[in-house]
Amino acid sequence: MDAQGELASLRALHQDLVALEDTQLRNIDKLLDEIKAHVQAFKKLLDQAPKDDNSRKQVKSGAIKIDDSEYAVNQEFQEEAIELADALQLDEVQSAKLLLDSQEDAELLGRSSILSAVVAFHERRQFMLESLRILFRNLGNPDCDERLRHALLDILADVLEIKDGPARNSSLYTRKCLTAMADIERWIRGLDERYQGTLALGRPVADEFEDLMSIQQSSLGQQHESLAAIVTFLVKGSYTTVDDFLKLLEYFPAIERWTQATVHYVPVIAAFTSHYGSPDHGGSLREARMLHKRIMDAKESSVWALHDLQAAMITWWLAEYSGWYLEQQLGSPVQGADLESEARSRSEAFFQALKDGAFHCTLSICSQAYAGDSYDPAKTGMTQYLLQETHQLSVEVAGKNSLFRDLLLEQMEPFVDSFISNMPDTLRKFQSSEDDQRKKILGAPQSAARSTIFEQDLHLERFLAIIAYIFDKRTDAAEMFWADPDSNLYGFLQWASKRQSTPRVGAFCEMLRAISWGEECSTAAHHFLLDDGATTARIRRSSSLSWSQILSELTLYTSKIRDTPTSGRAPMRYGGKPNAGDIGEPESPLMLECYLRLVAHICTESSIARSWLTTHETFNVVNVMITLADVTVPPRLQACAFATIRAILTNKAPELSAGVWSAVDHWASNPTPSVLATSRSAKPSTPKMCMEEITFEVLSKTYDQANEFVALLQTLVSPSMGDIGLHDALPFPEQLGASYRMAGIEPYVDFIFGKVLVSTLPLVEDPQQSRSLTNNILHFAATCLFTFNENLVILANKSAVSVDTAIEASSLSAYARLHPFSRVMEWMFNDRVLAALFTSARQDIDEVASASPNSPLILTLLRAIEVMNRITDLQSTYFEIVRPIVKLQSNGHRQTILNPTLASFEDSVASNSNLIVDLALYSGLGNQELALNSLRLLEKLACSRRLNAFSTATSRQQPSGNRLVGALQQNGDLERIRASFILAMQYDDRELELGPTAPGYTIKTVMLDFLSHCLTSLSDRPNLAHAILGFACTGSTLSVEPAGAFAKQTSLFHSIIRLSAEYPEGSDSGIEAWSSSIRYKATQILSLLRSSQLTHVLTMIELRAVDFLFAMFLRQAPLTSESVMDGLSIVDERFIYAKSAVVSEHYFYQRAFLLEYASSELRLTAAEGSPTLKARILSTIFGSTTMPDGGQAPNVSIFDLLDFLSFDFSRPVLSPMTKIFTDVDFTNVLDLEDEHGADASQLQMVEQLLALRLNEFRKSNYLEDPQEQEKALFDAEGFLTFFKAQKHIRALDAVRLRILQAWSNLLTLTVGHCDLDQGGRASLILQALQTITPKLERYASDNAPEAIVLAKLVQALLFQVDFRSSVSSDRARGGGMVDDRLFHVFRTALRAINMADGDVNLREVLYNICFRYLTGIAESANSTPRQYNVTQTIKTSGMKLIDIICDDAYGGSGTCRVSAVLFLDALAATAKAEKSDYIIESLTRTNFIIVLVETIRDMPKELKDAEAQGTEATLI
């Protein structure tokens, strides 16, 4: 297997293992086979052939042998191979092989060969290690299938070579992993030294060199992490020995500083200490004692450079090791041991380790595991207080991988349990010692207290904080605290909650918060806090922490804030003694923060706790929190107060939301004296409106409270519970603030965008804080935009439903004016806000690519793109409807903030064209949600004619072109974007197995939609879609670069060809919706390209080059009554109501395109004079394809492809009959005449119209009876079903007609261009007529469009019949087959005329058919008695036929009149030849002859009076 093949195989294995973890893998046996195929790779691990002089000489010789193939290589390749070998420390011949295998990827991705080879080298290692890591992790999964577990264990035994070898081999494998980790560390150091050396020499750093360094360092770091996880799993699985642990401990003194690699060792150490220190894993006490001695002796003999890590390891070890002595009987288990003395030694060693920074180190490691998560200022503040600056790890050390974080925290769990269970005396000493210290500090004078504030140990607080980090957001792990009230962990909660000092209360609250995620755990925490004891009036914490204590202290402190005069009170700060009358201890603000964080968290997670708190008899949570939002309160505490209010609004009821709005608005317009004291202009007589501005000015000065207040406002404007998606209510009381200003929340919107976004945000330096604030602002904007229902405005103008009555707002005018949408949209067209929005949407592409999907970076970026998407959707509604209403009712008091020169969002994009590049790059990063949002916005911008205007030429040599395409080409990003789209279009068996749940499926569909919509809206000019597809866009033309991907058939265009031709439509059970959709979308793109004048020629050339026509014909299958579309038979009664109808539409569309393309190809081939190709095409059309090797393959013929006419989808669909919706006119919101039926937006409009009508009846008390309500809902659902069925029927009718037209054109061309003799051509025509004539008669009465197509085909075929030779030769042979079939066509046309009395166009074609038949028969020599059947046939058809013909001949419209006259003339001639008077008598009976004579008589006069330009019309 070559390197690329092995890499693809490992990638596929990794994908399957990930799917297994996500419970999406369907084929376990296939996975096991894949794993077995890579056992040898797992055994080798990271072994590689080192550099070798002989190999280097071979490469330099210019002739190398790789995999039994010999290659002659040039000087450039030799140098690159040697450079690659030096970079990877790899054998030179292996480097040459790697370089050779990477050539294709290098060309596709636009990279250098060396960079591509380095990426492939590290990807192979990474996929191999990650696969092994997931394999181990699945073995520890309790939900793993037993059969799979046994199979994996068997494979693992083979990998570790213990299946048939000694058990010590697993230990050797562990050593191998540890050695590989050390090698990677040396490699990373070497790369860093090389990079720093380049900088030190002052040499310029090339972009490729920097990319090479960055890629290698990142990949090596991930490999190191994977190896650490593998070793951890080996330890937990008992595949290691004590010597392995000792070997690892011997390595640690050499580690000199904290790096990411150092952190990777932490779970390994924790696993070793747990496995060999605890009595629970089958080890012996003697072995544990030996290890204990070695570890403790190493403190003196082998001191680690990282003293704090060594101290932390000792505490982990002692916690586990002490478990051996919990239940010992009298006497020592080991001869001569003094257990009491040993116990004292262990306790002393533990305390010494704490002094050396053990808990500082552990807490720092655990806290940095969350470094990439969203910013939490209060939690960060608590951690900083406990750690102090000297013991914090740098942010760069923190890992970004959530899998590693889970592994790290999981390995730290046993330490918590063991320390609590095995060393309770040590815990009690913590508490006793710290309580004594606390008394001394608080009893000392203020100056002394300040000098000794950090001398308190706080070990117990750090331990509580460690627990908080270890169990945070890990519900399954946290359940161990609540599962058993008699357990040590629950007992620890009870013990730790008592006799708490102020710092300990804060730490305990953080711990309790961490173990109360989820409804079950949070409710358990709520009940734990309800179990309170009595508290004294002075709130001495002698009892357990409880709700009673928390609420009492919050009430006490808020009352002090309220009651203390402003002049005697200064702002509260952390550290030092507060002012008299304020909170009594330095850490009190920190404690209050933790109180509020706990309250907010439990209320968010537990509906029971939330209900209990919001209905509390004596504690008004909103008022208390509002009081805490005082300028004298520290900013973080204010932020926590806002967060608590936000928490009680979880799943908010409208009444609660209105109450909070009123409280917030009263607080904002009635600032406390302390707030007023910060403003020089504030006076007691200042108007409330100005007071509100003062409050917002103060609030925006500090990040913490501004951030949380914005988040609170976002929660307040979000929909309340019970909102059915109609969004017809205002998110606040309609008269909010009406007593002192215009009602509404406009000042709050102005605060967010005018102060926080524009003024506060630019001053925030910390990236995490900046992203958090930006995300909250954008979340507020998105909520306001997404909750505005523009359909209400449209329905008010188009329907009879009284929208003013039906909606929850008082009127539609009030809804449009007061909804925050209007003010937010106005801000969205403000220059400074737009600048911030574009800045938020522009992020470093490499950072975005490496960020986790839930990281603050990705979430903020998504918000920005979502807001832009919504702006483009709603801008016309805002400018045309909402803004005029607002301006009309604002009375001139409203400040205009938007830029009046911007007529649309696209105007701002025009000056920020880099957004187009960024969106295109984001689309190819593999992040599904980011890709979908980016593509949707990119589609709207790319389809804008304003943005697609041609840019001015920069020089005479460079013609002007599309400005968006120019933006992609400007910095060379186009190739990277093309490559990402091409990769997204690839598919494999895994995608087909997972179906629509496959990661790449959704991205693929949205990318195809993007291309399709661009080509549809801008078909006449080069655009983004053309550029990304691979065309060279030059000015207003397209071309193909001679040496580009398009010319090599590796472009996106060719990927789409492969999707259209090769992507499977389903399985053996039938065609499936998801797979059919991919082929349909790909085919749609090809159809658009083929039909466009801009791309027709290039598309035809490429489709012919890949034998597209023949491949597609070979894939066609006949349609039968047993055909299944998305689970339903095509004749099933439910078919038209289900997604099966959409699948059929897609299927027919592809069939139509094939026939249209075949016609184009046949026409082009005939014009080019290519007889061989034309013969091959005709052979395929007739049912046999000539393969490239000369063989023949059967396929459906052109006559088989008319099978769709056997099925009628126009089934009657009954509309529901109901009095509630009787007078609702749906035609105003539905385009029922559209050939494709109602689209999704129209159906949404119908749904909302029905909801409004139901609201209207509910408000009028018409639907008081529950049964009436249920029936009304049922009827509404019936209407939606009815319109969906109508949509399906219309769409199917339209695509059937298209197929029929395409089939008719192809058959006409086939007959015209086939190289057959006269007899063969006649036989082909007769076969065609025999096929279509019955269908013409069938559709003449009820499907005029299809009947017209069939009739025109019959007409075309008849005009290609040489009656003289065909009929005469047939008669000469004594047969009458030709005569009979032609006469049958004539009779069918007569019957169709009788049935088509309502369609003039159809009758015109039928007259032409009859005329051609009669004149053709007249042309044939030697008339036979068969001619005499014509008059009799006319007579049999009845006088109705004569009347219809006469009416059309006299008063028909347009050319139908001429056709009718010609038909009558031919009839008269035939009757004369037959010597029959029937036709003349019939015409006389209808007075037609008299009328005709009079018309002829008046003709000279009419011609004389007619103007020259109207002569032709007069003649007709």
CSV table of N, CA, C and O in Angstrom, one decimal, residues 186 310 522 582 941 1108 1210 1369 1426:
chain,number,residue,atom,x,y,z
A,186,ARG,N,11.8,16.2,22.2
A,186,ARG,CA,13.1,16.7,21.6
A,186,ARG,C,12.9,17.3,20.2
A,186,ARG,O,13.6,18.3,19.9
A,310,GLN,N,6.2,17.8,41.4
A,310,GLN,CA,6.6,16.7,42.3
A,310,GLN,C,5.8,16.7,43.6
A,310,GLN,O,5.3,15.7,44.0
A,522,SER,N,-29.0,19.2,40.1
A,522,SER,CA,-29.3,20.6,40.6
A,522,SER,C,-30.5,20.5,41.6
A,522,SER,O,-30.5,21.3,42.6
A,582,ASP,N,-20.1,48.5,55.9
A,582,ASP,CA,-20.2,47.7,54.7
A,582,ASP,C,-20.0,46.2,55.1
A,582,ASP,O,-20.1,45.9,56.3
A,941,LEU,N,-24.9,37.4,-1.1
A,941,LEU,CA,-24.0,38.4,-1.6
A,941,LEU,C,-23.5,38.1,-3.0
A,941,LEU,O,-23.4,39.1,-3.8
A,1108,PHE,N,-20.1,11.3,-20.5
A,1108,PHE,CA,-21.2,11.5,-19.6
A,1108,PHE,C,-22.5,10.9,-20.1
A,1108,PHE,O,-23.3,10.3,-19.4
A,1210,SER,N,-51.6,13.5,-11.0
A,1210,SER,CA,-52.6,14.6,-10.7
A,1210,SER,C,-53.9,14.0,-10.1
A,1210,SER,O,-55.0,14.0,-10.7
A,1369,SER,N,-44.9,1.1,-51.2
A,1369,SER,CA,-44.1,-0.2,-51.1
A,1369,SER,C,-44.8,-1.2,-50.2
A,1369,SER,O,-44.8,-2.4,-50.4
A,1426,ARG,N,-58.8,1.5,-49.1
A,1426,ARG,CA,-58.6,2.0,-47.8
A,1426,ARG,C,-58.9,3.5,-47.7
A,1426,ARG,O,-59.4,4.0,-46.7
